[in-house]
Amino acid sequence: MARATPAALGPTSRCGVTLAASPATIESAGGSGVLKVDTARECRWTLSSTASWIRFGSAVEGQGPADVSFTIEHNRSTDGRPVELSVAESQTAISQR
């Protein structure tokens, strides 16, 4: 599971964060896409994953809105595999066929 945890820099800042994956489904051969982190520019976040088959190609932590590239490895199983991505109260998922 990948999780982005926002933290406000100032005591009065609000850090609502959303995360969206494009594409949300990857073929079994593998592929790449982008995770869009949408938050206020004063909010810091960190992205991590427990799935060994997803790699992040750009910064996995940052401040403010960002696009984070990802690559998913070949799925050798005939079963699909999902990974859930959570950001504060928002969730999105990437699945592989």
XYZ file of C-alpha atoms in Angstrom:
97
model
C 0.000 0.000 0.000
C 1.282 3.458 -0.816
C 0.488 6.209 1.606
C 1.042 9.936 1.414
C 0.927 11.710 4.734
C 0.457 15.475 4.623
C 1.915 17.804 7.257
C 1.261 21.519 7.428
C 4.248 23.833 7.736
C 2.296 26.468 9.665
C 0.012 25.912 12.645
C -3.048 27.346 10.874
C -2.560 25.584 7.514
C -5.026 22.990 6.294
C -3.665 20.136 4.262
C -6.435 18.447 2.342
C -4.766 16.043 -0.074
C -6.072 13.955 -2.962
C -4.276 11.341 -5.018
C -5.220 10.107 -8.494
C -3.505 7.461 -10.636
C -3.408 7.585 -14.409
C -3.869 5.003 -15.725
C -5.634 3.150 -12.933
C -5.188 -0.252 -14.628
C -1.949 -1.662 -16.055
C -1.687 -4.688 -18.354
C 0.037 -7.855 -17.098
C 3.159 -7.054 -19.162
C 3.767 -4.048 -16.910
C 3.757 -0.361 -17.658
C 3.999 3.111 -16.252
C 1.863 6.034 -15.246
C 1.603 9.081 -13.038
C 0.242 9.665 -9.535
C -1.106 13.177 -9.177
C -0.764 14.595 -5.650
C -3.061 17.580 -5.223
C -2.622 19.680 -2.080
C -1.922 23.237 -0.954
C 1.602 24.431 -1.648
C 2.438 24.703 2.072
C 1.650 21.018 2.716
C 4.385 18.388 2.830
C 3.727 14.745 1.944
C 5.549 11.407 1.743
C 4.645 8.498 -0.525
C 5.638 4.903 0.222
C 4.532 1.470 -0.908
C 4.581 -2.025 0.547
C 4.079 -3.533 -2.932
C 7.438 -4.757 -4.247
C 6.206 -4.612 -7.842
C 5.657 -0.842 -8.046
C 8.555 1.607 -8.399
C 8.405 5.371 -8.160
C 10.593 7.188 -10.668
C 10.426 10.670 -9.241
C 10.386 12.220 -5.786
C 8.430 10.204 -3.233
C 8.179 13.155 -0.921
C 7.530 16.769 -1.561
C 5.654 19.894 -0.745
C 2.572 21.120 -2.553
C 1.061 19.633 -5.692
C 3.178 17.194 -7.698
C 3.170 14.453 -10.296
C 4.958 11.245 -9.258
C 5.833 8.769 -12.015
C 5.512 5.044 -11.363
C 6.433 1.797 -13.111
C 4.773 -1.559 -12.501
C 6.706 -4.739 -13.192
C 5.506 -7.699 -15.276
C 2.862 -9.786 -13.461
C 3.925 -13.417 -13.831
C 0.723 -14.665 -12.180
C -2.606 -15.149 -13.952
C -4.271 -13.383 -11.006
C -4.685 -9.639 -11.067
C -3.087 -7.631 -8.287
C -4.203 -4.343 -6.772
C -2.379 -1.788 -4.650
C -4.384 0.750 -2.670
C -3.041 4.265 -2.387
C -4.194 6.426 0.508
C -3.780 10.114 1.154
C -5.367 11.384 4.354
C -9.081 10.637 3.796
C -8.766 10.114 0.023
C -8.037 6.771 -1.627
C -7.323 5.526 -5.100
C -6.048 2.205 -6.437
C -3.896 0.847 -9.212
C -4.609 -2.658 -10.431
C -2.708 -4.930 -12.751
C -4.341 -7.577 -14.905
